[in-house]
Short mmCIF file of C-alpha atoms in Angstrom, two decimals:
data_model
loop_
_atom_site.label_atom_id
_atom_site.label_comp_id
_atom_site.label_asym_id
_atom_site.label_seq_id
_atom_site.Cartn_x
_atom_site.Cartn_y
_atom_site.Cartn_z
CA MET C 467 76.09 103.03 113.47
CA PRO C 468 79.27 104.86 114.63
CA PRO C 469 79.46 105.81 118.31
CA PRO C 470 78.74 109.47 119.13
CA ALA C 471 81.76 111.78 119.12
CA PRO C 472 83.03 112.45 122.64
CA SER C 473 82.23 115.76 124.30
CA GLY C 474 84.05 117.61 127.04
CA ARG C 475 84.68 120.96 128.66
CA VAL C 476 87.51 123.50 128.67
CA ILE C 477 89.39 123.32 131.97
CA ALA C 478 92.28 125.72 131.21
CA VAL C 479 93.02 128.50 128.70
CA ARG C 480 96.58 129.78 128.20
CA GLY C 481 96.50 131.99 125.12
CA PRO C 482 95.96 129.69 122.13
CA VAL C 483 96.48 126.54 124.26
CA LEU C 484 93.38 124.81 125.62
CA ASP C 485 93.16 121.91 128.04
CA VAL C 486 89.95 119.93 127.50
CA ARG C 487 88.60 117.20 129.79
CA PHE C 488 86.25 114.61 128.28
CA ALA C 489 83.54 112.69 130.09
CA ALA C 490 85.06 109.26 129.54
CA PRO C 491 88.08 107.65 127.89
CA PRO C 492 89.38 107.33 125.27
CA PRO C 493 90.07 110.97 124.35
CA PRO C 494 90.13 112.10 120.68
CA PRO C 495 93.34 111.10 118.85
CA ILE C 496 96.22 113.45 118.03
CA ASN C 497 95.44 115.92 115.17
CA GLU C 498 91.66 115.55 115.57
CA ALA C 499 89.72 118.82 115.31
CA LEU C 500 87.64 120.01 118.26
CA SER C 501 84.73 122.44 117.96
CA VAL C 502 84.37 124.84 120.90
CA ALA C 503 80.74 125.92 121.51
CA TRP C 504 81.44 129.42 122.82
CA ASP C 505 79.22 132.52 122.73
CA ARG C 506 80.79 134.19 119.70
CA PRO C 507 79.43 134.12 116.12
CA GLU C 508 82.76 132.99 114.65
CA ALA C 509 83.73 129.33 114.91
CA LEU C 510 86.53 128.34 117.27
CA ILE C 511 88.33 125.21 116.15
CA ALA C 512 91.23 123.62 118.02
CA GLU C 513 93.48 120.69 117.13
CA VAL C 514 94.53 118.00 119.60
CA GLN C 515 98.31 118.07 120.14
CA ALA C 516 98.88 115.97 123.28
CA HIS C 517 97.18 113.58 125.71
CA LEU C 518 97.69 114.62 129.34
CA ASP C 519 95.82 111.70 130.96
CA PRO C 520 93.15 109.14 129.91
CA VAL C 521 90.44 111.84 129.64
CA THR C 522 92.32 115.15 129.14
CA VAL C 523 93.88 116.55 125.98
CA ARG C 524 95.92 119.66 125.22
CA ALA C 525 94.87 121.40 122.01
CA ILE C 526 96.03 124.43 120.04
CA ALA C 527 93.39 126.91 118.86
CA LEU C 528 93.44 128.07 115.24
CA SER C 529 91.90 131.48 115.96
CA GLU C 530 91.83 134.03 118.78
CA THR C 531 90.63 132.75 122.16
CA ALA C 532 90.02 136.13 123.86
CA GLY C 533 86.79 135.82 125.86
CA LEU C 534 86.84 132.02 126.13
CA ARG C 535 85.84 130.79 129.62
CA ARG C 536 86.60 127.62 131.49
CA GLY C 537 83.68 125.21 131.44
CA THR C 538 82.78 125.97 127.81
CA PRO C 539 81.48 122.81 126.05
CA VAL C 540 83.70 121.18 123.44
CA GLN C 541 82.70 118.60 120.83
CA ALA C 542 85.09 116.29 119.02
CA THR C 543 84.45 116.35 115.26
CA GLY C 544 85.47 112.77 114.58
CA GLY C 545 88.18 113.75 112.12
CA GLY C 546 91.05 116.15 111.41
CA LEU C 547 90.99 119.58 109.85
CA SER C 548 89.85 119.65 106.22
CA VAL C 549 89.77 122.22 103.41
CA PRO C 550 87.50 122.60 100.37
CA VAL C 551 89.03 121.45 97.09
CA GLY C 552 88.10 121.35 93.43
CA ASP C 553 87.15 123.86 90.75
CA ALA C 554 84.98 125.80 93.23
CA VAL C 555 88.08 127.14 95.05
CA LEU C 556 89.84 128.43 91.90
CA GLY C 557 90.17 132.20 92.07
CA ARG C 558 89.34 132.27 95.80
CA VAL C 559 91.22 133.23 98.98
CA LEU C 560 90.95 130.66 101.81
CA ASN C 561 92.18 130.43 105.37
CA VAL C 562 93.42 127.34 107.20
CA LEU C 563 89.84 126.30 108.04
CA GLY C 564 88.77 126.57 104.39
CA GLU C 565 86.72 129.72 105.01
CA VAL C 566 86.52 132.25 102.18
CA GLY C 567 88.47 135.45 102.87
CA ASP C 568 87.94 137.51 99.70
CA ARG C 569 84.47 138.92 100.53
CA GLY C 570 83.06 136.94 97.61
CA PRO C 571 80.07 134.58 97.62
CA PRO C 572 80.24 131.46 99.80
CA LEU C 573 81.43 128.22 98.25
CA PRO C 574 78.67 126.04 96.75
CA ASP C 575 76.96 123.54 99.01
CA GLY C 576 78.43 120.08 98.66
CA THR C 577 81.98 121.30 97.83
CA GLU C 578 84.29 118.36 98.45
CA ARG C 579 86.71 118.64 101.39
CA TRP C 580 90.03 116.87 101.87
CA PRO C 581 91.89 116.42 105.18
CA ILE C 582 95.03 118.53 105.60
CA HIS C 583 96.95 115.60 107.15
CA ARG C 584 97.68 113.18 104.31
CA ARG C 585 100.48 110.76 103.59
CA PRO C 586 102.83 111.38 100.64
CA PRO C 587 102.42 109.15 97.58
CA PRO C 588 104.14 105.75 97.98
CA LEU C 589 107.69 105.76 96.69
CA ALA C 590 106.76 103.11 94.11
CA VAL C 591 104.38 105.49 92.28
CA GLN C 592 106.55 108.61 92.45
CA THR C 593 108.35 109.64 89.28
CA GLY C 594 111.72 111.35 88.87
CA THR C 595 112.35 114.92 87.73
CA SER C 596 114.48 115.53 84.67
CA SER C 597 112.69 118.24 82.65
CA VAL C 598 113.57 121.91 83.18
CA PHE C 599 111.02 124.53 84.17
CA GLU C 600 112.03 127.64 82.18
CA THR C 601 111.32 130.89 84.04
CA GLY C 602 112.54 133.68 81.74
CA ILE C 603 114.87 134.95 84.52
CA LYS C 604 118.42 134.80 83.14
CA VAL C 605 120.47 134.00 86.23
CA ILE C 606 118.05 131.26 87.36
CA ASP C 607 117.68 129.57 83.96
CA LEU C 608 121.46 129.63 83.42
CA LEU C 609 122.89 128.67 86.83
CA VAL C 610 120.02 127.28 88.91
CA PRO C 611 117.61 125.52 86.52
CA LEU C 612 114.37 124.52 88.21
CA ALA C 613 112.96 121.00 87.92
CA HIS C 614 109.45 120.34 86.63
CA GLY C 615 107.98 118.45 89.56
CA GLY C 616 110.84 119.38 91.87
CA LYS C 617 111.41 121.55 94.93
CA ALA C 618 113.26 124.86 94.72
CA ALA C 619 113.76 127.49 97.41
CA MET C 620 115.04 131.04 97.64
CA PHE C 621 117.13 131.69 100.73
CA GLY C 622 117.85 135.18 101.98
CA GLY C 623 117.75 137.52 104.95
CA ALA C 624 115.32 140.39 105.40
CA GLY C 625 115.09 142.87 102.54
CA VAL C 626 117.12 141.10 99.86
CA GLY C 627 114.21 140.43 97.49
CA LYS C 628 112.68 137.01 98.25
CA THR C 629 109.05 138.08 97.95
CA VAL C 630 109.75 140.19 94.83
CA LEU C 631 111.40 137.17 93.21
CA VAL C 632 108.46 134.92 94.13
CA MET C 633 106.05 137.51 92.68
CA GLU C 634 108.09 137.72 89.47
CA LEU C 635 108.16 133.92 89.19
CA ILE C 636 104.38 133.90 89.55
CA HIS C 637 104.08 136.58 86.88
CA ALA C 638 106.58 134.95 84.52
CA MET C 639 105.55 131.33 84.95
CA VAL C 640 101.79 131.43 85.36
CA GLU C 641 101.42 133.16 81.99
CA ARG C 642 103.40 130.47 80.15
CA TYR C 643 102.27 127.68 82.46
CA GLN C 644 98.89 126.11 81.74
CA GLY C 645 98.36 124.18 84.96
CA ILE C 646 96.91 125.19 88.32
CA SER C 647 98.74 127.47 90.77
CA VAL C 648 98.35 127.29 94.55
CA PHE C 649 99.89 130.08 96.65
CA ALA C 650 100.46 129.50 100.37
CA GLY C 651 101.04 132.68 102.37
CA ILE C 652 102.57 131.43 105.63
CA GLY C 653 102.97 134.12 108.27
CA GLU C 654 103.31 136.92 105.75
CA ARG C 655 102.03 140.49 105.88
CA SER C 656 98.41 141.28 105.02
CA ARG C 657 99.62 144.00 102.63
CA GLU C 658 101.62 141.49 100.55
CA GLY C 659 98.61 139.20 100.22
CA HIS C 660 96.43 142.14 99.19
CA GLU C 661 98.95 143.21 96.52
CA LEU C 662 99.29 139.66 95.20
CA LEU C 663 95.52 139.26 94.90
CA HIS C 664 95.22 142.50 92.91
CA ASP C 665 98.20 141.64 90.69
CA MET C 666 96.62 138.29 89.82
CA GLN C 667 93.26 139.93 89.11
CA HIS C 668 94.88 142.43 86.71
CA SER C 669 97.02 139.81 84.94
CA GLY C 670 94.06 137.49 84.38
CA VAL C 671 95.60 134.42 86.04
CA LEU C 672 93.42 134.41 89.18
CA SER C 673 90.92 132.02 87.60
CA ARG C 674 93.59 129.27 87.67
CA THR C 675 94.96 130.10 91.11
CA VAL C 676 94.04 129.29 94.71
CA LEU C 677 95.36 131.51 97.52
CA VAL C 678 95.60 130.02 101.03
CA TYR C 679 96.64 132.36 103.82
CA GLY C 680 97.68 132.18 107.45
CA GLN C 681 98.83 135.72 108.08
CA MET C 682 101.36 137.18 110.48
CA ASN C 683 98.68 138.47 112.88
CA GLU C 684 97.00 135.06 113.23
CA PRO C 685 97.71 132.59 116.08
CA PRO C 686 100.63 130.18 115.63
CA GLY C 687 98.28 127.21 115.15
CA ALA C 688 96.87 128.75 111.96
CA ARG C 689 100.31 129.61 110.59
CA PHE C 690 101.55 126.12 111.46
CA ARG C 691 98.82 124.34 109.47
CA VAL C 692 98.25 126.63 106.48
CA GLY C 693 101.04 125.01 104.43
CA LEU C 694 99.45 121.58 104.87
CA ALA C 695 96.06 123.02 103.86
CA ALA C 696 97.54 124.43 100.63
CA LEU C 697 99.20 121.08 99.93
CA SER C 698 95.88 119.26 100.19
CA VAL C 699 94.37 121.63 97.60
CA ALA C 700 97.37 121.00 95.31
CA GLU C 701 97.17 117.22 95.82
CA TYR C 702 93.50 117.20 94.78
CA PHE C 703 94.32 118.69 91.37
CA ARG C 704 97.31 116.36 90.97
CA ASP C 705 95.62 113.13 92.05
CA ARG C 706 91.97 113.61 91.10
CA LYS C 707 92.23 115.92 88.07
CA GLN C 708 95.64 114.74 86.81
CA GLN C 709 96.73 118.37 86.40
CA ASP C 710 100.18 119.83 86.95
CA VAL C 711 100.30 122.18 89.94
CA LEU C 712 102.67 125.05 90.67
CA LEU C 713 102.89 125.45 94.47
CA LEU C 714 104.35 128.73 95.73
CA MET C 715 105.09 129.10 99.44
CA ASP C 716 106.08 132.35 101.12
CA ASN C 717 107.57 131.91 103.70
CA VAL C 718 108.56 128.40 104.82
CA PHE C 719 110.66 129.72 107.71
CA ARG C 720 107.44 131.12 109.21
CA PHE C 721 106.08 127.56 109.18
CA VAL C 722 109.07 126.44 111.26
CA GLN C 723 108.72 129.51 113.49
CA ALA C 724 105.04 128.77 114.10
CA GLY C 725 105.93 125.17 114.96
CA SER C 726 108.49 126.47 117.45
CA GLU C 727 105.85 128.71 119.06
CA VAL C 728 103.39 125.82 119.27
CA SER C 729 106.06 123.58 120.79
CA GLY C 730 106.90 126.18 123.44
CA LEU C 731 103.22 126.75 124.26
CA LEU C 732 102.77 123.00 124.75
CA GLY C 733 105.64 122.95 127.22
CA ARG C 734 108.12 120.89 125.19
CA LEU C 735 111.81 121.35 125.95
CA PRO C 736 113.55 123.25 123.12
CA SER C 737 116.30 121.76 120.99
CA ARG C 738 119.20 123.46 119.16
CA VAL C 739 119.05 127.29 119.04
CA GLY C 740 115.67 127.15 120.75
CA TYR C 741 113.87 125.31 117.95
CA GLN C 742 111.35 122.58 118.58
CA PRO C 743 112.70 119.04 119.07
CA THR C 744 110.41 117.85 116.24
CA LEU C 745 111.88 120.29 113.66
CA ALA C 746 113.19 117.69 111.18
CA THR C 747 109.97 115.65 111.32
CA GLU C 748 107.69 118.65 110.76
CA VAL C 749 109.74 119.92 107.79
CA ALA C 750 109.76 116.41 106.29
CA GLU C 751 105.97 116.06 106.69
CA LEU C 752 105.57 119.23 104.62
CA GLN C 753 108.26 118.63 102.01
CA GLU C 754 107.76 114.93 101.32
CA ARG C 755 104.19 115.52 100.14
CA ILE C 756 105.54 117.63 97.26
CA ALA C 757 106.02 114.88 94.68
CA SER C 758 105.37 113.85 91.09
CA VAL C 759 103.26 110.86 90.11
CA ALA C 760 102.58 109.41 86.67
CA GLY C 761 100.70 111.97 84.61
CA ALA C 762 100.90 114.96 86.99
CA ALA C 763 103.38 116.79 89.19
CA ILE C 764 103.54 119.38 91.97
CA THR C 765 106.36 121.85 91.36
CA ALA C 766 107.22 123.83 94.49
CA ILE C 767 108.95 127.20 94.69
CA GLU C 768 109.51 128.33 98.26
CA ALA C 769 110.83 131.48 99.89
CA VAL C 770 112.89 130.88 103.04
CA TYR C 771 113.88 133.68 105.41
CA VAL C 772 117.41 133.23 106.77
CA PRO C 773 117.56 134.66 110.31
CA ALA C 774 120.47 137.10 110.73
CA ASP C 775 121.85 135.88 107.36
CA ASP C 776 123.05 132.72 109.14
CA PHE C 777 122.90 129.87 106.62
CA THR C 778 123.93 127.38 109.32
CA ASP C 779 120.67 127.98 111.20
CA PRO C 780 118.98 124.61 111.98
CA ALA C 781 115.73 125.63 110.24
CA VAL C 782 117.59 126.58 107.05
CA THR C 783 119.65 123.37 106.97
CA ALA C 784 116.56 121.23 107.67
CA ILE C 785 114.72 122.79 104.70
CA SER C 786 117.68 122.74 102.30
CA GLY C 787 118.12 118.99 102.69
CA HIS C 788 114.88 118.38 100.76
CA LEU C 789 115.57 120.58 97.72
CA ASP C 790 116.52 120.03 94.09
CA SER C 791 117.51 123.67 93.58
CA ALA C 792 118.56 126.40 96.03
CA ILE C 793 118.66 130.06 95.02
CA VAL C 794 120.77 131.96 97.56
CA LEU C 795 120.22 135.72 97.72
CA SER C 796 123.16 137.89 98.75
CA ARG C 797 122.90 141.06 100.84
CA GLY C 798 126.20 142.29 99.37
CA LEU C 799 124.90 142.03 95.79
CA ALA C 800 121.65 143.75 96.76
CA ALA C 801 123.64 146.60 98.31
CA GLU C 802 125.52 147.00 95.00
CA GLY C 803 122.23 147.25 93.08
CA ILE C 804 122.62 143.82 91.44
CA TYR C 805 119.03 142.54 91.12
CA PRO C 806 117.98 139.79 91.31
CA ALA C 807 120.63 139.47 94.02
CA VAL C 808 121.32 135.78 93.32
CA ASP C 809 124.71 134.57 94.52
CA PRO C 810 125.93 132.52 91.52
CA LEU C 811 128.50 130.59 93.54
CA ALA C 812 126.42 129.66 96.58
CA SER C 813 123.31 128.66 94.59
CA PHE C 814 123.00 125.13 93.21
CA SER C 815 120.75 122.85 91.20
CA VAL C 816 120.90 119.09 90.69
CA LEU C 817 119.67 119.67 87.13
CA LEU C 818 122.81 121.52 86.05
CA ASP C 819 124.15 118.37 84.45
CA PRO C 820 125.06 117.76 80.76
CA LEU C 821 122.69 114.76 80.71
CA VAL C 822 119.75 117.02 81.69
CA VAL C 823 120.38 120.51 80.31
CA GLY C 824 122.74 119.54 77.49
CA ALA C 825 126.51 119.84 77.05
CA ARG C 826 126.46 123.45 75.76
CA HIS C 827 124.36 124.81 78.64
CA ALA C 828 126.43 122.98 81.26
CA ALA C 829 129.71 124.18 79.69
CA ILE C 830 128.62 127.84 79.51
CA ALA C 831 127.30 127.75 83.09
CA GLY C 832 130.56 126.21 84.26
CA GLU C 833 132.63 128.91 82.50
CA VAL C 834 130.44 131.68 83.95
CA ARG C 835 130.85 130.27 87.46
CA GLU C 836 134.61 129.84 86.97
CA THR C 837 135.01 133.43 85.73
CA LEU C 838 132.97 134.88 88.60
CA ALA C 839 134.83 132.70 91.15
CA HIS C 840 138.21 133.88 89.80
CA TRP C 841 137.06 137.49 90.14
CA ARG C 842 135.95 136.88 93.72
CA GLU C 843 139.38 135.42 94.55
CA LEU C 844 141.07 138.54 93.18
CA GLN C 845 138.85 141.05 94.99
CA ASP C 846 141.13 141.35 98.04
CA VAL C 847 144.12 142.06 95.80
CA ILE C 848 142.09 144.60 93.80
CA ALA C 849 140.94 146.33 97.01
CA LEU C 850 144.54 146.66 98.23
CA LEU C 851 146.50 147.38 95.05
CA GLY C 852 143.96 148.22 92.34
CA VAL C 853 143.06 146.36 89.20
CA GLU C 854 146.02 147.91 87.31
CA GLU C 855 148.45 145.75 89.32
CA LEU C 856 146.95 142.52 87.94
CA GLY C 857 148.40 140.66 84.99
CA ALA C 858 146.83 141.10 81.55
CA ARG C 859 144.99 137.77 81.71
CA ASP C 860 143.57 138.49 85.18
CA ARG C 861 142.47 141.99 84.10
CA GLN C 862 140.62 140.47 81.16
CA ILE C 863 138.88 137.91 83.42
CA VAL C 864 137.84 140.66 85.87
CA ALA C 865 136.46 142.81 83.06
CA ARG C 866 134.43 139.93 81.63
CA ALA C 867 133.22 138.84 85.08
CA ARG C 868 131.94 142.36 85.80
CA ARG C 869 130.11 142.40 82.46
CA LEU C 870 128.64 138.95 83.11
CA GLN C 871 127.42 140.07 86.53
CA ARG C 872 125.67 143.08 85.02
CA PHE C 873 124.24 141.08 82.12
CA LEU C 874 122.63 138.68 84.63
CA THR C 875 120.65 141.56 86.16
CA GLN C 876 117.13 141.97 84.84
CA PRO C 877 114.19 144.39 85.26
CA PHE C 878 111.09 142.70 86.64
CA ALA C 879 107.50 143.22 85.58
CA VAL C 880 106.38 143.40 89.22
CA THR C 881 108.77 146.30 89.97
CA GLU C 882 107.94 148.31 86.85
CA ALA C 883 105.78 150.77 88.82
CA PHE C 884 108.74 151.57 91.12
CA THR C 885 111.68 151.57 88.66
CA GLY C 886 110.02 152.77 85.46
CA LEU C 887 111.81 149.98 83.57
CA PRO C 888 109.53 147.58 81.67
CA GLY C 889 110.00 143.98 82.77
CA ARG C 890 111.95 141.57 80.59
CA SER C 891 111.48 137.83 80.11
CA VAL C 892 114.49 136.25 78.37
CA GLY C 893 114.47 132.87 76.67
CA LEU C 894 117.14 130.36 77.62
CA ALA C 895 118.71 130.44 74.14
CA ASP C 896 119.19 134.23 74.33
CA THR C 897 120.70 133.91 77.81
CA LEU C 898 123.18 131.25 76.66
CA ASN C 899 124.12 133.18 73.52
CA GLY C 900 124.64 136.39 75.50
CA CYS C 901 126.89 134.72 78.09
CA ARG C 902 128.84 132.91 75.39
CA ALA C 903 129.46 136.19 73.54
CA ILE C 904 130.65 137.96 76.73
CA LEU C 905 132.96 135.04 77.61
CA ASP C 906 134.40 135.16 74.08
CA GLY C 907 135.14 138.89 74.38
CA ALA C 908 132.40 140.34 72.16
CA ALA C 909 131.54 142.93 74.83
CA ASP C 910 135.09 143.79 75.96
CA ASP C 911 134.91 147.27 74.42
CA TRP C 912 131.39 148.06 75.64
CA PRO C 913 130.83 150.08 78.80
CA GLU C 914 129.63 147.94 81.72
CA SER C 915 126.56 150.14 82.11
CA ALA C 916 125.32 149.04 78.67
CA LEU C 917 124.78 145.53 80.05
CA TYR C 918 123.00 146.56 83.26
CA MET C 919 119.26 145.87 83.59
CA ILE C 920 118.66 144.68 80.03
CA GLY C 921 117.01 141.61 78.54
CA ALA C 922 118.87 139.82 75.74
CA LEU C 923 122.34 140.96 74.65
CA ASP C 924 120.85 142.44 71.47
CA GLU C 925 119.52 145.36 73.55
CA ALA C 926 123.04 146.37 74.62
CA GLN C 927 124.29 145.83 71.06
CA HIS C 928 121.67 148.17 69.61
CA ALA C 929 122.33 150.77 72.31
CA GLU C 930 126.09 150.57 71.65
CA ALA C 931 125.53 150.91 67.87
CA ALA C 932 123.23 153.93 68.41
CA ALA C 933 125.85 155.59 70.62
#
């Protein structure tokens, strides 16, 4: 018979940080959950973060501690935090403790729970990623192909369209994608979660989706652990059900930010730019669990806020080191009305290789990048002297680059209510054919506006013929 779980009492409360003294050593191990027996109806769970002496631990609370008194009894649970998994959570909204947040019925009794702290699959059983995940978004499919079973992230500052792009990827991919989707809302606004829930209800994909939220108004402990909770739900479907899982995370920077808050509350000395000294380890613990095994894969698409548009920020560089594809969003392009505001030269994908995407795709993508890069090099000259001062060959490249840039814009289904333009999903073949035709000069005589916010090139062709 296992020994009884140790019990103790709260001896200090500093916001979400609790110091708990137990009756006798040893104290509960790091990451064990503690249940605080206070006089409120809602549960108060804390997680052990540090050992102060042989009988005292420092823990971080996962919900508000207002009204908690010193001397309140605390019981160790004998294990770490866990979340409910399985078919019962499909179509539901959960928080970091696995509690239902959609005002629906409670989960069935006996629903299986998995711990949120789990090790990644051994390297020997992980499989590589070489198949492309087609999204229907032209600029991504052409220049930043996403890997099935890989990790992709969208980097951008405030207001350049990260969340809109994540929402469009959900809309575009869940419809054509027959696996399970898990959405992790890390430190995001309540309004965005509400909108996403309603969008999924209306599009009929909620029955194959699990939403896990740790919102902006919640304590840092909840925001810090919600990504791991969503990963455990995804791992259940991958490992137990052998189903492919699409994991969407918005926003991974808020995970790092919550970790920095927790680190400061625990009294750790900060590292570079004020981040926690354990930054690289915490990011790796999250990212390394996103992996493919034989028969099933977790494909991750993450939004990453870039503070002050500084791509050398330690949080951004720590996250980018784990990725297969990086979609960089540009404030300059967004200001020009180029949406999605994907910077074609800063973005990259390891899959953009002739051995993976084919020689034709790689060649067209290379020519598009080369044309746009040449235009960017000439922009200072154009600003000073005007395009008329360029040679004939350079003028032709600039004209085609401008048409390519406009062709790679696209109306989104999720913005239809605001723009009045019906969303477009464009197959990869149509994207490649359109870019090839523009590079070969087929659109040289068309006005640039004919290529703006369309789907396939046929739309501009028909509009030009009608005019």
